[in-house]
PDB file of C-alpha atoms and ligand atoms in Angstrom:
ATOM      1  CA  MET A   1      -9.650  -9.715  -8.110  1.00  0.00           C
ATOM      2  CA  THR A   2     -13.004  -9.723  -6.411  1.00  0.00           C
ATOM      3  CA  ASP A   3     -13.984  -8.043  -3.155  1.00  0.00           C
ATOM      4  CA  LYS A   4     -16.008 -11.081  -2.126  1.00  0.00           C
ATOM      5  CA  ILE A   5     -14.124 -13.184   0.401  1.00  0.00           C
ATOM      6  CA  LEU A   6     -13.300 -16.685  -0.818  1.00  0.00           C
ATOM      7  CA  ARG A   7     -15.393 -19.354   0.896  1.00  0.00           C
ATOM      8  CA  LEU A   8     -13.559 -22.607   1.561  1.00  0.00           C
ATOM      9  CA  GLY A   9     -14.971 -26.076   2.093  1.00  0.00           C
ATOM     10  CA  VAL A  10     -12.306 -28.184   3.806  1.00  0.00           C
ATOM     11  CA  LEU A  11     -12.527 -31.985   3.605  1.00  0.00           C
ATOM     12  CA  ALA A  12     -10.398 -33.936   6.072  1.00  0.00           C
ATOM     13  CA  SER A  13     -10.263 -37.489   7.403  1.00  0.00           C
ATOM     14  CA  GLY A  14      -7.493 -37.370   9.998  1.00  0.00           C
ATOM     15  CA  GLY A  15      -5.792 -35.262  12.615  1.00  0.00           C
ATOM     16  CA  GLY A  16      -6.430 -32.003  10.810  1.00  0.00           C
ATOM     17  CA  THR A  17      -3.085 -30.231  11.227  1.00  0.00           C
ATOM     18  CA  ASN A  18      -3.357 -28.847   7.683  1.00  0.00           C
ATOM     19  CA  LEU A  19      -6.842 -27.602   8.517  1.00  0.00           C
ATOM     20  CA  GLN A  20      -5.348 -25.971  11.617  1.00  0.00           C
ATOM     21  CA  SER A  21      -2.724 -24.141   9.552  1.00  0.00           C
ATOM     22  CA  ILE A  22      -5.499 -22.773   7.319  1.00  0.00           C
ATOM     23  CA  ILE A  23      -7.585 -21.722  10.346  1.00  0.00           C
ATOM     24  CA  ASP A  24      -4.529 -19.967  11.840  1.00  0.00           C
ATOM     25  CA  ARG A  25      -3.676 -18.122   8.632  1.00  0.00           C
ATOM     26  CA  CYS A  26      -7.316 -16.994   8.261  1.00  0.00           C
ATOM     27  CA  HIS A  27      -7.163 -15.683  11.820  1.00  0.00           C
ATOM     28  CA  ASP A  28      -3.921 -13.765  11.323  1.00  0.00           C
ATOM     29  CA  LYS A  29      -5.316 -12.463   7.993  1.00  0.00           C
ATOM     30  CA  SER A  30      -2.362 -13.642   5.912  1.00  0.00           C
ATOM     31  CA  LEU A  31      -5.006 -15.772   4.207  1.00  0.00           C
ATOM     32  CA  THR A  32      -7.937 -13.718   2.972  1.00  0.00           C
ATOM     33  CA  ALA A  33     -10.519 -16.478   2.967  1.00  0.00           C
ATOM     34  CA  GLU A  34     -13.075 -17.955   5.323  1.00  0.00           C
ATOM     35  CA  ILE A  35     -13.840 -21.572   6.041  1.00  0.00           C
ATOM     36  CA  ALA A  36     -17.550 -22.028   5.341  1.00  0.00           C
ATOM     37  CA  VAL A  37     -17.669 -25.686   6.347  1.00  0.00           C
ATOM     38  CA  VAL A  38     -15.417 -28.563   7.397  1.00  0.00           C
ATOM     39  CA  ILE A  39     -16.563 -31.994   6.272  1.00  0.00           C
ATOM     40  CA  SER A  40     -15.146 -35.283   7.470  1.00  0.00           C
ATOM     41  CA  ASN A  41     -15.964 -38.851   6.535  1.00  0.00           C
ATOM     42  CA  ASN A  42     -14.508 -39.947   9.873  1.00  0.00           C
ATOM     43  CA  PRO A  43     -16.571 -39.310  13.025  1.00  0.00           C
ATOM     44  CA  GLY A  44     -13.424 -39.532  15.185  1.00  0.00           C
ATOM     45  CA  SER A  45     -11.402 -37.091  13.098  1.00  0.00           C
ATOM     46  CA  GLY A  46      -9.304 -34.490  14.892  1.00  0.00           C
ATOM     47  CA  ALA A  47     -10.246 -32.097  12.087  1.00  0.00           C
ATOM     48  CA  LEU A  48     -13.866 -31.965  13.315  1.00  0.00           C
ATOM     49  CA  GLU A  49     -12.640 -31.220  16.829  1.00  0.00           C
ATOM     50  CA  ARG A  50     -10.353 -28.437  15.609  1.00  0.00           C
ATOM     51  CA  ALA A  51     -13.144 -26.895  13.525  1.00  0.00           C
ATOM     52  CA  ASN A  52     -15.621 -27.046  16.420  1.00  0.00           C
ATOM     53  CA  LYS A  53     -13.077 -25.379  18.677  1.00  0.00           C
ATOM     54  CA  ALA A  54     -12.654 -22.583  16.111  1.00  0.00           C
ATOM     55  CA  GLY A  55     -16.429 -22.129  15.812  1.00  0.00           C
ATOM     56  CA  ILE A  56     -16.557 -23.364  12.208  1.00  0.00           C
ATOM     57  CA  ALA A  57     -19.573 -25.258  10.863  1.00  0.00           C
ATOM     58  CA  THR A  58     -18.904 -28.984  10.606  1.00  0.00           C
ATOM     59  CA  ARG A  59     -20.575 -31.939   8.933  1.00  0.00           C
ATOM     60  CA  CYS A  60     -19.697 -35.549   9.535  1.00  0.00           C
ATOM     61  CA  ILE A  61     -20.641 -37.581   6.463  1.00  0.00           C
ATOM     62  CA  ASP A  62     -19.590 -41.140   7.207  1.00  0.00           C
ATOM     63  CA  HIS A  63     -18.869 -42.932   3.920  1.00  0.00           C
ATOM     64  CA  ARG A  64     -19.653 -46.305   5.559  1.00  0.00           C
ATOM     65  CA  THR A  65     -23.323 -45.359   5.732  1.00  0.00           C
ATOM     66  CA  PHE A  66     -23.595 -44.981   1.931  1.00  0.00           C
ATOM     67  CA  GLU A  67     -24.048 -47.802  -0.525  1.00  0.00           C
ATOM     68  CA  SER A  68     -21.782 -46.335  -3.220  1.00  0.00           C
ATOM     69  CA  ARG A  69     -19.010 -43.772  -3.746  1.00  0.00           C
ATOM     70  CA  GLU A  70     -21.363 -41.791  -5.987  1.00  0.00           C
ATOM     71  CA  ALA A  71     -24.079 -41.596  -3.302  1.00  0.00           C
ATOM     72  CA  PHE A  72     -21.514 -40.401  -0.750  1.00  0.00           C
ATOM     73  CA  ASP A  73     -20.100 -37.827  -3.177  1.00  0.00           C
ATOM     74  CA  THR A  74     -23.581 -36.542  -4.054  1.00  0.00           C
ATOM     75  CA  THR A  75     -24.195 -35.743  -0.391  1.00  0.00           C
ATOM     76  CA  VAL A  76     -20.778 -34.110  -0.004  1.00  0.00           C
ATOM     77  CA  VAL A  77     -21.323 -31.964  -3.120  1.00  0.00           C
ATOM     78  CA  ALA A  78     -24.796 -30.908  -1.919  1.00  0.00           C
ATOM     79  CA  THR A  79     -23.328 -29.936   1.467  1.00  0.00           C
ATOM     80  CA  LEU A  80     -20.574 -27.878  -0.182  1.00  0.00           C
ATOM     81  CA  GLN A  81     -23.071 -26.161  -2.473  1.00  0.00           C
ATOM     82  CA  GLU A  82     -25.414 -25.428   0.408  1.00  0.00           C
ATOM     83  CA  ALA A  83     -22.495 -23.748   2.206  1.00  0.00           C
ATOM     84  CA  GLU A  84     -21.818 -21.704  -0.972  1.00  0.00           C
ATOM     85  CA  VAL A  85     -18.251 -22.899  -1.173  1.00  0.00           C
ATOM     86  CA  ASP A  86     -15.989 -21.362  -3.848  1.00  0.00           C
ATOM     87  CA  LEU A  87     -12.973 -23.613  -3.366  1.00  0.00           C
ATOM     88  CA  VAL A  88     -12.841 -27.207  -2.110  1.00  0.00           C
ATOM     89  CA  VAL A  89      -9.696 -27.918  -0.086  1.00  0.00           C
ATOM     90  CA  LEU A  90      -8.762 -31.561   0.449  1.00  0.00           C
ATOM     91  CA  ALA A  91      -6.652 -31.636   3.612  1.00  0.00           C
ATOM     92  CA  GLY A  92      -5.796 -35.251   4.340  1.00  0.00           C
ATOM     93  CA  PHE A  93      -9.075 -36.451   2.822  1.00  0.00           C
ATOM     94  CA  MET A  94      -8.534 -40.163   2.290  1.00  0.00           C
ATOM     95  CA  ARG A  95     -11.245 -40.740  -0.306  1.00  0.00           C
ATOM     96  CA  ILE A  96     -11.020 -40.792  -4.090  1.00  0.00           C
ATOM     97  CA  ILE A  97     -13.234 -38.138  -5.637  1.00  0.00           C
ATOM     98  CA  SER A  98     -15.640 -39.262  -8.372  1.00  0.00           C
ATOM     99  CA  GLU A  99     -16.050 -37.567 -11.770  1.00  0.00           C
ATOM    100  CA  PRO A 100     -19.432 -35.888 -10.973  1.00  0.00           C
ATOM    101  CA  PHE A 101     -17.822 -34.317  -7.868  1.00  0.00           C
ATOM    102  CA  ILE A 102     -14.966 -32.926  -9.986  1.00  0.00           C
ATOM    103  CA  GLU A 103     -17.440 -31.633 -12.582  1.00  0.00           C
ATOM    104  CA  ALA A 104     -19.440 -29.841  -9.875  1.00  0.00           C
ATOM    105  CA  PHE A 105     -16.316 -27.789  -8.980  1.00  0.00           C
ATOM    106  CA  PRO A 106     -14.249 -27.467 -12.160  1.00  0.00           C
ATOM    107  CA  LEU A 107     -10.684 -26.340 -11.306  1.00  0.00           C
ATOM    108  CA  ARG A 108     -11.989 -25.495  -7.873  1.00  0.00           C
ATOM    109  CA  ILE A 109     -10.750 -28.543  -5.951  1.00  0.00           C
ATOM    110  CA  ILE A 110      -7.197 -28.632  -4.622  1.00  0.00           C
ATOM    111  CA  ASN A 111      -5.301 -31.305  -2.731  1.00  0.00           C
ATOM    112  CA  ILE A 112      -2.108 -31.584  -0.708  1.00  0.00           C
ATOM    113  CA  HIS A 113       0.036 -34.667  -1.154  1.00  0.00           C
ATOM    114  CA  PRO A 114       3.034 -35.624   1.024  1.00  0.00           C
ATOM    115  CA  ALA A 115       5.478 -36.318  -1.816  1.00  0.00           C
ATOM    116  CA  LEU A 116       7.049 -34.560  -4.760  1.00  0.00           C
ATOM    117  CA  LEU A 117       4.613 -35.425  -7.530  1.00  0.00           C
ATOM    118  CA  PRO A 118       4.708 -36.978 -10.046  1.00  0.00           C
ATOM    119  CA  SER A 119       6.893 -39.256  -7.883  1.00  0.00           C
ATOM    120  CA  PHE A 120       5.082 -41.375  -5.312  1.00  0.00           C
ATOM    121  CA  PRO A 121       1.347 -40.836  -5.889  1.00  0.00           C
ATOM    122  CA  GLY A 122      -1.098 -42.806  -3.732  1.00  0.00           C
ATOM    123  CA  LEU A 123      -0.779 -43.909  -0.122  1.00  0.00           C
ATOM    124  CA  HIS A 124       2.075 -44.457   2.392  1.00  0.00           C
ATOM    125  CA  VAL A 125       4.298 -42.342   0.192  1.00  0.00           C
ATOM    126  CA  GLN A 126       6.728 -41.206   2.890  1.00  0.00           C
ATOM    127  CA  ARG A 127       7.598 -44.855   3.592  1.00  0.00           C
ATOM    128  CA  LYS A 128       7.831 -45.595  -0.146  1.00  0.00           C
ATOM    129  CA  ALA A 129      10.235 -42.690  -0.695  1.00  0.00           C
ATOM    130  CA  ILE A 130      12.517 -43.963   2.105  1.00  0.00           C
ATOM    131  CA  GLU A 131      12.373 -47.550   0.856  1.00  0.00           C
ATOM    132  CA  TYR A 132      13.160 -46.416  -2.675  1.00  0.00           C
ATOM    133  CA  GLY A 133      16.295 -44.676  -1.463  1.00  0.00           C
ATOM    134  CA  ALA A 134      15.269 -41.212  -2.663  1.00  0.00           C
ATOM    135  CA  ARG A 135      17.428 -38.392  -1.283  1.00  0.00           C
ATOM    136  CA  PHE A 136      14.674 -35.792  -1.374  1.00  0.00           C
ATOM    137  CA  SER A 137      10.958 -35.798  -0.856  1.00  0.00           C
ATOM    138  CA  GLY A 138       8.501 -33.034  -0.040  1.00  0.00           C
ATOM    139  CA  CYS A 139       4.939 -32.003  -0.626  1.00  0.00           C
ATOM    140  CA  THR A 140       2.772 -30.831  -3.490  1.00  0.00           C
ATOM    141  CA  VAL A 141      -0.390 -28.758  -3.741  1.00  0.00           C
ATOM    142  CA  HIS A 142      -2.236 -29.474  -6.979  1.00  0.00           C
ATOM    143  CA  PHE A 143      -5.590 -29.098  -8.679  1.00  0.00           C
ATOM    144  CA  VAL A 144      -7.626 -32.296  -8.603  1.00  0.00           C
ATOM    145  CA  ASP A 145      -8.426 -33.977 -11.900  1.00  0.00           C
ATOM    146  CA  GLY A 146      -9.781 -37.446 -12.700  1.00  0.00           C
ATOM    147  CA  GLY A 147      -6.545 -39.277 -11.793  1.00  0.00           C
ATOM    148  CA  VAL A 148      -4.940 -40.143  -8.471  1.00  0.00           C
ATOM    149  CA  ASP A 149      -2.660 -37.191  -7.556  1.00  0.00           C
ATOM    150  CA  THR A 150      -2.213 -36.253 -11.223  1.00  0.00           C
ATOM    151  CA  GLY A 151      -3.648 -32.726 -11.540  1.00  0.00           C
ATOM    152  CA  PRO A 152      -1.750 -29.516 -12.434  1.00  0.00           C
ATOM    153  CA  ILE A 153       0.823 -28.588  -9.786  1.00  0.00           C
ATOM    154  CA  ILE A 154       0.466 -25.259  -7.973  1.00  0.00           C
ATOM    155  CA  ILE A 155       3.291 -25.264  -5.436  1.00  0.00           C
ATOM    156  CA  GLN A 156       5.856 -27.689  -4.016  1.00  0.00           C
ATOM    157  CA  ALA A 157       8.354 -27.771  -1.166  1.00  0.00           C
ATOM    158  CA  VAL A 158      11.374 -30.071  -0.986  1.00  0.00           C
ATOM    159  CA  VAL A 159      12.821 -31.714   2.126  1.00  0.00           C
ATOM    160  CA  PRO A 160      15.861 -33.997   2.417  1.00  0.00           C
ATOM    161  CA  ILE A 161      15.535 -37.662   3.364  1.00  0.00           C
ATOM    162  CA  LEU A 162      18.120 -38.369   6.047  1.00  0.00           C
ATOM    163  CA  ASP A 163      19.897 -41.695   6.539  1.00  0.00           C
ATOM    164  CA  ASP A 164      18.241 -42.356   9.887  1.00  0.00           C
ATOM    165  CA  ASP A 165      14.757 -41.262   8.819  1.00  0.00           C
ATOM    166  CA  CYS A 166      11.772 -43.454   9.615  1.00  0.00           C
ATOM    167  CA  GLU A 167       8.284 -42.923   8.223  1.00  0.00           C
ATOM    168  CA  ALA A 168       7.276 -40.813  11.240  1.00  0.00           C
ATOM    169  CA  SER A 169      10.305 -38.505  11.183  1.00  0.00           C
ATOM    170  CA  LEU A 170      10.064 -37.866   7.441  1.00  0.00           C
ATOM    171  CA  SER A 171       6.291 -37.330   7.666  1.00  0.00           C
ATOM    172  CA  ALA A 172       6.827 -34.731  10.401  1.00  0.00           C
ATOM    173  CA  ARG A 173       9.461 -32.879   8.355  1.00  0.00           C
ATOM    174  CA  ILE A 174       7.162 -32.856   5.304  1.00  0.00           C
ATOM    175  CA  LEU A 175       4.127 -31.816   7.366  1.00  0.00           C
ATOM    176  CA  GLU A 176       5.975 -28.738   8.578  1.00  0.00           C
ATOM    177  CA  GLN A 177       6.290 -27.614   4.945  1.00  0.00           C
ATOM    178  CA  GLU A 178       2.699 -28.595   4.134  1.00  0.00           C
ATOM    179  CA  HIS A 179       1.537 -26.113   6.747  1.00  0.00           C
ATOM    180  CA  LYS A 180       3.422 -23.364   4.908  1.00  0.00           C
ATOM    181  CA  ILE A 181       2.574 -24.108   1.292  1.00  0.00           C
ATOM    182  CA  TYR A 182      -1.133 -24.977   1.583  1.00  0.00           C
ATOM    183  CA  PRO A 183      -2.245 -21.582   2.937  1.00  0.00           C
ATOM    184  CA  ARG A 184       0.061 -19.944   0.383  1.00  0.00           C
ATOM    185  CA  ALA A 185      -1.547 -21.840  -2.515  1.00  0.00           C
ATOM    186  CA  ILE A 186      -5.026 -20.937  -1.256  1.00  0.00           C
ATOM    187  CA  GLN A 187      -4.023 -17.283  -0.998  1.00  0.00           C
ATOM    188  CA  LEU A 188      -2.814 -17.329  -4.623  1.00  0.00           C
ATOM    189  CA  PHE A 189      -6.177 -18.785  -5.635  1.00  0.00           C
ATOM    190  CA  ALA A 190      -7.984 -16.145  -3.559  1.00  0.00           C
ATOM    191  CA  GLU A 191      -6.059 -13.422  -5.364  1.00  0.00           C
ATOM    192  CA  GLY A 192      -7.054 -14.927  -8.729  1.00  0.00           C
ATOM    193  CA  ARG A 193      -3.399 -15.499  -9.580  1.00  0.00           C
ATOM    194  CA  LEU A 194      -3.524 -19.148 -10.653  1.00  0.00           C
ATOM    195  CA  LYS A 195      -3.881 -19.600 -14.395  1.00  0.00           C
ATOM    196  CA  VAL A 196      -4.104 -23.195 -15.576  1.00  0.00           C
ATOM    197  CA  GLU A 197      -2.599 -23.705 -19.038  1.00  0.00           C
ATOM    198  CA  GLY A 198      -2.866 -27.410 -19.872  1.00  0.00           C
ATOM    199  CA  ARG A 199      -0.733 -29.264 -17.321  1.00  0.00           C
ATOM    200  CA  LYS A 200       0.950 -26.094 -16.127  1.00  0.00           C
ATOM    201  CA  VAL A 201      -0.177 -23.544 -13.591  1.00  0.00           C
ATOM    202  CA  ARG A 202       1.116 -20.043 -14.251  1.00  0.00           C
ATOM    203  CA  ILE A 203       1.357 -17.795 -11.185  1.00  0.00           C
ATOM    204  CA  LEU A 204       0.329 -14.322 -12.313  1.00  0.00           C
ATOM    205  CA  PRO A 205       2.172 -11.413 -10.732  1.00  0.00           C
ATOM    206  CA  PRO A 206      -0.102  -9.327  -8.502  1.00  0.00           C
ATOM    207  CA  ASP A 207      -0.081  -6.315 -10.805  1.00  0.00           C
ATOM    208  CA  GLU A 208      -1.197  -8.297 -13.812  1.00  0.00           C
ATOM    209  CA  VAL A 209      -4.297  -9.368 -11.911  1.00  0.00           C
ATOM    210  CA  ALA A 210      -5.109  -5.973 -10.488  1.00  0.00           C
ATOM    211  CA  THR A 211      -4.824  -3.926 -13.664  1.00  0.00           C
ATOM    212  CA  GLY A 212      -4.604  -6.324 -16.558  1.00  0.00           C
ATOM    213  CA  ALA A 213      -1.298  -4.590 -17.335  1.00  0.00           C
ATOM    214  CA  LEU A 214       2.296  -5.664 -16.923  1.00  0.00           C
ATOM    215  CA  ILE A 215       4.568  -3.198 -15.215  1.00  0.00           C
ATOM    216  CA  ASN A 216       8.275  -3.506 -15.904  1.00  0.00           C
ATOM    217  CA  PRO A 217      10.209  -3.364 -13.646  1.00  0.00           C
ATOM    218  CA  LEU A 218       7.737  -4.634 -11.007  1.00  0.00           C
TER     219      LEU A 218
HETATM  220  C1  GAR B 301      -0.953 -34.953   5.292  1.00  0.00           C
HETATM  221  O1  GAR B 301       0.381 -35.379   5.317  1.00  0.00           O
HETATM  222  C2  GAR B 301      -1.466 -34.912   3.862  1.00  0.00           C
HETATM  223  O2  GAR B 301      -0.502 -34.513   2.937  1.00  0.00           O
HETATM  224  C3  GAR B 301      -1.823 -36.356   3.662  1.00  0.00           C
HETATM  225  O3  GAR B 301      -2.435 -36.744   4.867  1.00  0.00           O
HETATM  226  C4  GAR B 301      -1.866 -35.983   5.941  1.00  0.00           C
HETATM  227  C5  GAR B 301      -2.992 -35.350   6.715  1.00  0.00           C
HETATM  228  O4  GAR B 301      -2.502 -34.743   7.876  1.00  0.00           O
HETATM  229  N1  GAR B 301      -2.714 -36.529   2.556  1.00  0.00           N
HETATM  230  C6  GAR B 301      -2.693 -37.601   1.779  1.00  0.00           C
HETATM  231  O5  GAR B 301      -1.942 -38.533   1.946  1.00  0.00           O
HETATM  232  C7  GAR B 301      -3.715 -37.573   0.667  1.00  0.00           C
HETATM  233  N2  GAR B 301      -3.543 -38.695  -0.180  1.00  0.00           N
HETATM  234  P1  GAR B 301      -3.420 -33.752   8.696  1.00  0.00           P
HETATM  235  O6  GAR B 301      -4.750 -34.463   8.949  1.00  0.00           O
HETATM  236  O7  GAR B 301      -2.659 -33.540   9.964  1.00  0.00           O
HETATM  237  O8  GAR B 301      -3.618 -32.484   7.910  1.00  0.00           O
END
């Protein structure tokens, strides 16, 4: 564990409720991290408004003003590096990340997805889960790799799909859990407790990190 506080770069395209949950947990100190910068590709994003209100540095980098994904990503990476970000947090960021971006932050980019991966990767997944007839859905925090929603899974929460659910009601029920598990996953990262072993993420017990020793019983 390091004494240096973890610096987050949050990327968001939409309303920013996940960003808000991270801001709130930083404020109440249950999350020992600070948000160095919030970046959005969408000038009208609620996330930028929330960050401004909280006094956090913001950058709007509109992807429509770039001629390629790579050019956009290069600017985003430079902005994150300039802000000395340790961990990149995708919080409703509706852009696919290119390989050079991933290589710039190896195992230091995480994403939240509103389904129980590996089921329902991609977009509109709450609606797809209902249409499929699944009885449960949920949300997943995972490391980002080169695929779409394929990286090693850190934490998940499960919610039931009810007979009268519509896309909006299921999304709201999932979002409530997202707000709990995303700050928790970031805190585990901040404590140095996430060990990636191939596809699996092992959560180290706190004592193992602090002393390098295992104490039994804990
Ligand atoms: C969240 O449900 C998040 O899981 C989802 O977008 C929403 C953003 O909400 N992300 C994706 O679908 C990524 N593919 P928010 O802006 O209120 O945090």
